[in-house]
Amino acid sequence: MQDLELKDIIKAHKRISSYIHKTPVLTSSLLNQKLGHEIFFKAECLQKVGAFKARGAMNTLLWLSEKKMFPSKVVAFSSGNHAQAVSWASSKLGLTSEIFMPEWVSSIKLQATKEYGAKVTLCRHRQEAEDKAYNAKEQGAYLLPPFDHDQVICGQGTACLEAFSQVDQPISAVFAPCGGGGLLSGTVIAAKGKSPEISVIGSEPLLANDAAQSLRQGKIFRWDKSPDTLADGAKTLSVTQRTLNYLNRLDDFHEISEQEIIYWTQWLCHFLKLHIEPTSALAMASAIKWLRTQNSQKSILVILSGGNMDPKTLQRVWSQDHLGGPPFLNLSL
Amino acid sequence: MQDLELKDIIKAHKRISSYIHKTPVLTSSLLNQKLGHEIFFKAECLQKVGAFKARGAMNTLLWLSEKKMFPSKVVAFSSGNHAQAVSWASSKLGLTSEIFMPEWVSSIKLQATKEYGAKVTLCRHRQEAEDKAYNAKEQGAYLLPPFDHDQVICGQGTACLEAFSQVDQPISAVFAPCGGGGLLSGTVIAAKGKSPEISVIGSEPLLANDAAQSLRQGKIFRWDKSPDTLADGAKTLSVTQRTLNYLNRLDDFHEISEQEIIYWTQWLCHFLKLHIEPTSALAMASAIKWLRTQNSQKSILVILSGGNMDPKTLQRVWSQDHLGGPPFLNLSL
């Protein structure tokens, strides 16, 4: 397995750029004024399907087409943004797709996945969804994995690459959340390829810290069942050898409490006026931890993963009020 | 009092364009697919201070400067987005400002108004805030009204004017919410000035339908106290003769229930991934009512007023779940 490089991300970006949104890079003057630093936010919640996942899915299918390996049918198992991304990318390219979802999936994600064009098969639990997807693969369908694939990683890395072209000043550090590690791996490759001087820092929920444990132990730690965190994009059971390989190049990795996740989801919505999912708040909380250790003014990039939430999640986010007092007082959270 | 025309809005836009954001016009392919129509959303929640109000405040101050009437101090009374807009615009132009707010104002709006630079004086109630602002005016300060001023109206009208330049196809109808009628008056002038064929449709909460009553009665109806609606941008006690004059040119005016406001706030957040205030949902609910009466495919413009909400409002919005079922089934609301 050869290591991916910046040029692979550049290739991916050329492949997908006519299909995806060049999402805006946003700033908040109030936030920057408070912090004394400059934060650029890559708003992937405004991406197709509402999440960066559209990039990896589309890149993989277009890469297959280039390799003359274009499948007649695509399958995936997912309860989240990857399901919608595979459904959307397959339909865009005229391919039939089938997504296997556990029956507890939120109705809004189920509905969106169907509306993008996929056939959805509900399964009793995640294991059955996975088994059925592998069965379909044996029968000739292409199984598009959520992160353990070079072209998925390259696709996700295009968010960081694109952001660099949208910001007209040097970036000291880049922050991205970690689920299975696809976005974070792509981000490491893009940022370090641009300059090894750029720090890249990952983050995941403390309650779902399998990547942190894997990094500490030097081998993959895997949950038996999905950990319980509000940041549902980071609920994956484990990273893989492929993504751990890139995560080892990170400059730091932060574990974020549920309170911090809620705190920063609220403040990001308020400052940026974007509908931001809790997984995106991981990167912001991590950025604040890093900025506290800096002695000079920095310009940094925070990748906002997406904006797909069901009302239950939103009720949990807004059941507290962190906007009542001045921000950043609770930074010791 | 001479009627304002499109050229006045064009002048306002030239005045303010280097100070404000050219906010994006967004679409949702899923939404358009479902509706069979094309809706363009002018995202004023991404405007400076998170609302279209920045346009009117900035235009008025720059116009005063042109007229050699630049004040040394600006005052306003407001519990909402206008307070932040006056604070921001005054600071940008190096002016001292003081905002008189009722003491029940939400801490987040109080805080933001201070952070943009204004001195904030809390008053026991709205009447005291108004009295104090008039006192300050008598002592030489410039009292910047929230809507009853030609240059405020011209400033707000630039949102519609700007959107026309961002959409490359003919627009059949424009939808905007009504508080005191500043945004809606400016929108009427801009749209009808562009073409009398463009329909302009206003909307306000059924629970705060003073403009609808004024339009029906042909004279201004005024609430004794602020009506109770989730759409706090539309809580004004009455329109004025100046704005009613323009509202009389509307093609239609819709009164929206609180259920419809919550329903469309949820769906707009979901489809657009923007942090949208309930007042913005008025225009969307109104657009849906109008689209139901159309026999052919339409392209329309919906002006999203802003994105400033406190957690209490967000708790009320997300305490229900309208995203659970397929959208538009509840359109009979």
PDB file of C-alpha atoms in Angstrom, chain A residues 21 26-27 29-30 33-34 45-50 107-108 111-112 115-116 266-267 269-276 306-312 314-315 318-327, chain B residues 21 26-27 29-30 33-34 45-50 107-108 111-112 115-116 266-267 269-276 306-312 314-315 318-327:
ATOM      1  CA  HIS A  21     -19.967  22.814  -4.349  1.00  0.00           C
ATOM      2  CA  LEU A  26     -16.356  31.993   6.362  1.00  0.00           C
ATOM      3  CA  THR A  27     -15.051  34.110   9.206  1.00  0.00           C
ATOM      4  CA  SER A  29     -15.247  39.308  12.917  1.00  0.00           C
ATOM      5  CA  LEU A  30     -16.743  39.221  16.445  1.00  0.00           C
ATOM      6  CA  GLN A  33     -11.885  40.091  17.743  1.00  0.00           C
ATOM      7  CA  LYS A  34     -12.541  38.139  20.940  1.00  0.00           C
ATOM      8  CA  CYS A  45     -22.379  21.879   5.853  1.00  0.00           C
ATOM      9  CA  LEU A  46     -23.114  23.771   2.627  1.00  0.00           C
ATOM     10  CA  GLN A  47     -21.684  20.886   0.567  1.00  0.00           C
ATOM     11  CA  LYS A  48     -23.922  18.580  -1.514  1.00  0.00           C
ATOM     12  CA  VAL A  49     -25.856  16.281   0.890  1.00  0.00           C
ATOM     13  CA  GLY A  50     -24.875  18.661   3.701  1.00  0.00           C
ATOM     14  CA  SER A 107     -36.312   9.112   9.665  1.00  0.00           C
ATOM     15  CA  ILE A 108     -34.784  12.263   8.265  1.00  0.00           C
ATOM     16  CA  GLN A 111     -35.810   9.894   3.854  1.00  0.00           C
ATOM     17  CA  ALA A 112     -32.939  11.945   2.425  1.00  0.00           C
ATOM     18  CA  GLU A 115     -34.743  11.015  -2.064  1.00  0.00           C
ATOM     19  CA  TYR A 116     -31.255  11.144  -3.552  1.00  0.00           C
ATOM     20  CA  GLN A 266     -24.144  26.671  20.123  1.00  0.00           C
ATOM     21  CA  TRP A 267     -21.484  29.320  19.690  1.00  0.00           C
ATOM     22  CA  CYS A 269     -24.272  28.439  15.095  1.00  0.00           C
ATOM     23  CA  HIS A 270     -24.451  31.865  16.683  1.00  0.00           C
ATOM     24  CA  PHE A 271     -21.238  33.309  15.254  1.00  0.00           C
ATOM     25  CA  LEU A 272     -21.462  31.810  11.767  1.00  0.00           C
ATOM     26  CA  LYS A 273     -25.265  31.560  11.308  1.00  0.00           C
ATOM     27  CA  LEU A 274     -24.792  28.077   9.939  1.00  0.00           C
ATOM     28  CA  HIS A 275     -26.741  24.955  10.864  1.00  0.00           C
ATOM     29  CA  ILE A 276     -23.749  23.025  12.198  1.00  0.00           C
ATOM     30  CA  GLY A 306     -21.545  19.021   8.026  1.00  0.00           C
ATOM     31  CA  GLY A 307     -25.018  20.077   9.070  1.00  0.00           C
ATOM     32  CA  ASN A 308     -27.274  17.023   9.141  1.00  0.00           C
ATOM     33  CA  MET A 309     -29.142  16.722  12.415  1.00  0.00           C
ATOM     34  CA  ASP A 310     -32.462  15.322  13.525  1.00  0.00           C
ATOM     35  CA  PRO A 311     -34.706  17.297  15.889  1.00  0.00           C
ATOM     36  CA  LYS A 312     -33.749  15.018  18.833  1.00  0.00           C
ATOM     37  CA  LEU A 314     -31.134  19.718  18.186  1.00  0.00           C
ATOM     38  CA  GLN A 315     -33.272  19.431  21.304  1.00  0.00           C
ATOM     39  CA  TRP A 318     -30.430  23.666  22.797  1.00  0.00           C
ATOM     40  CA  SER A 319     -31.670  22.294  26.119  1.00  0.00           C
ATOM     41  CA  GLN A 320     -28.829  24.241  27.745  1.00  0.00           C
ATOM     42  CA  ASP A 321     -27.950  27.917  27.370  1.00  0.00           C
ATOM     43  CA  HIS A 322     -24.295  28.673  26.838  1.00  0.00           C
ATOM     44  CA  LEU A 323     -25.012  31.896  24.958  1.00  0.00           C
ATOM     45  CA  GLY A 324     -26.344  33.587  28.083  1.00  0.00           C
ATOM     46  CA  GLY A 325     -22.979  34.704  29.393  1.00  0.00           C
ATOM     47  CA  PRO A 326     -19.957  36.018  27.578  1.00  0.00           C
ATOM     48  CA  PRO A 327     -18.283  33.301  25.526  1.00  0.00           C
TER      49      PRO A 327
ATOM     50  CA  HIS B  21     -21.507  41.450   2.706  1.00  0.00           C
ATOM     51  CA  LEU B  26     -28.691  29.741  -2.131  1.00  0.00           C
ATOM     52  CA  THR B  27     -30.884  26.988  -3.520  1.00  0.00           C
ATOM     53  CA  SER B  29     -31.942  20.909  -5.172  1.00  0.00           C
ATOM     54  CA  LEU B  30     -33.953  18.531  -2.942  1.00  0.00           C
ATOM     55  CA  GLN B  33     -37.224  18.771  -6.853  1.00  0.00           C
ATOM     56  CA  LYS B  34     -40.042  18.265  -4.355  1.00  0.00           C
ATOM     57  CA  CYS B  45     -28.544  35.708   8.042  1.00  0.00           C
ATOM     58  CA  LEU B  46     -24.996  35.796   6.642  1.00  0.00           C
ATOM     59  CA  GLN B  47     -25.105  39.617   6.526  1.00  0.00           C
ATOM     60  CA  LYS B  48     -23.081  41.770   8.958  1.00  0.00           C
ATOM     61  CA  VAL B  49     -24.716  41.543  12.428  1.00  0.00           C
ATOM     62  CA  GLY B  50     -26.642  38.500  11.151  1.00  0.00           C
ATOM     63  CA  SER B 107     -28.521  38.647  27.107  1.00  0.00           C
ATOM     64  CA  ILE B 108     -27.158  37.519  23.763  1.00  0.00           C
ATOM     65  CA  GLN B 111     -23.974  41.422  24.601  1.00  0.00           C
ATOM     66  CA  ALA B 112     -23.680  41.598  20.798  1.00  0.00           C
ATOM     67  CA  GLU B 115     -19.530  44.189  21.435  1.00  0.00           C
ATOM     68  CA  TYR B 116     -20.164  46.095  18.222  1.00  0.00           C
ATOM     69  CA  GLN B 266     -37.189  23.566  10.845  1.00  0.00           C
ATOM     70  CA  TRP B 267     -37.348  22.684   7.169  1.00  0.00           C
ATOM     71  CA  CYS B 269     -32.588  24.960   8.527  1.00  0.00           C
ATOM     72  CA  HIS B 270     -32.581  21.407   7.232  1.00  0.00           C
ATOM     73  CA  PHE B 271     -32.662  22.173   3.515  1.00  0.00           C
ATOM     74  CA  LEU B 272     -30.314  25.160   3.527  1.00  0.00           C
ATOM     75  CA  LYS B 273     -28.047  24.336   6.514  1.00  0.00           C
ATOM     76  CA  LEU B 274     -28.396  27.910   7.668  1.00  0.00           C
ATOM     77  CA  HIS B 275     -29.150  29.125  11.189  1.00  0.00           C
ATOM     78  CA  ILE B 276     -32.414  30.862  10.289  1.00  0.00           C
ATOM     79  CA  GLY B 306     -31.639  36.964   9.586  1.00  0.00           C
ATOM     80  CA  GLY B 307     -30.280  34.408  12.017  1.00  0.00           C
ATOM     81  CA  ASN B 308     -30.195  35.941  15.495  1.00  0.00           C
ATOM     82  CA  MET B 309     -31.878  33.736  18.066  1.00  0.00           C
ATOM     83  CA  ASP B 310     -31.479  33.071  21.746  1.00  0.00           C
ATOM     84  CA  PRO B 311     -31.505  29.511  23.092  1.00  0.00           C
ATOM     85  CA  LYS B 312     -35.070  29.927  24.437  1.00  0.00           C
ATOM     86  CA  LEU B 314     -34.349  27.595  19.614  1.00  0.00           C
ATOM     87  CA  GLN B 315     -35.779  25.356  22.336  1.00  0.00           C
ATOM     88  CA  TRP B 318     -36.992  22.265  18.194  1.00  0.00           C
ATOM     89  CA  SER B 319     -39.410  21.068  20.859  1.00  0.00           C
ATOM     90  CA  GLN B 320     -41.510  19.624  18.030  1.00  0.00           C
ATOM     91  CA  ASP B 321     -40.436  17.337  15.204  1.00  0.00           C
ATOM     92  CA  HIS B 322     -41.678  18.292  11.770  1.00  0.00           C
ATOM     93  CA  LEU B 323     -38.765  16.636  10.010  1.00  0.00           C
ATOM     94  CA  GLY B 324     -39.946  13.158  10.998  1.00  0.00           C
ATOM     95  CA  GLY B 325     -42.343  12.710   8.120  1.00  0.00           C
ATOM     96  CA  PRO B 326     -42.070  13.719   4.497  1.00  0.00           C
ATOM     97  CA  PRO B 327     -42.229  17.489   4.090  1.00  0.00           C
TER      98      PRO B 327
END
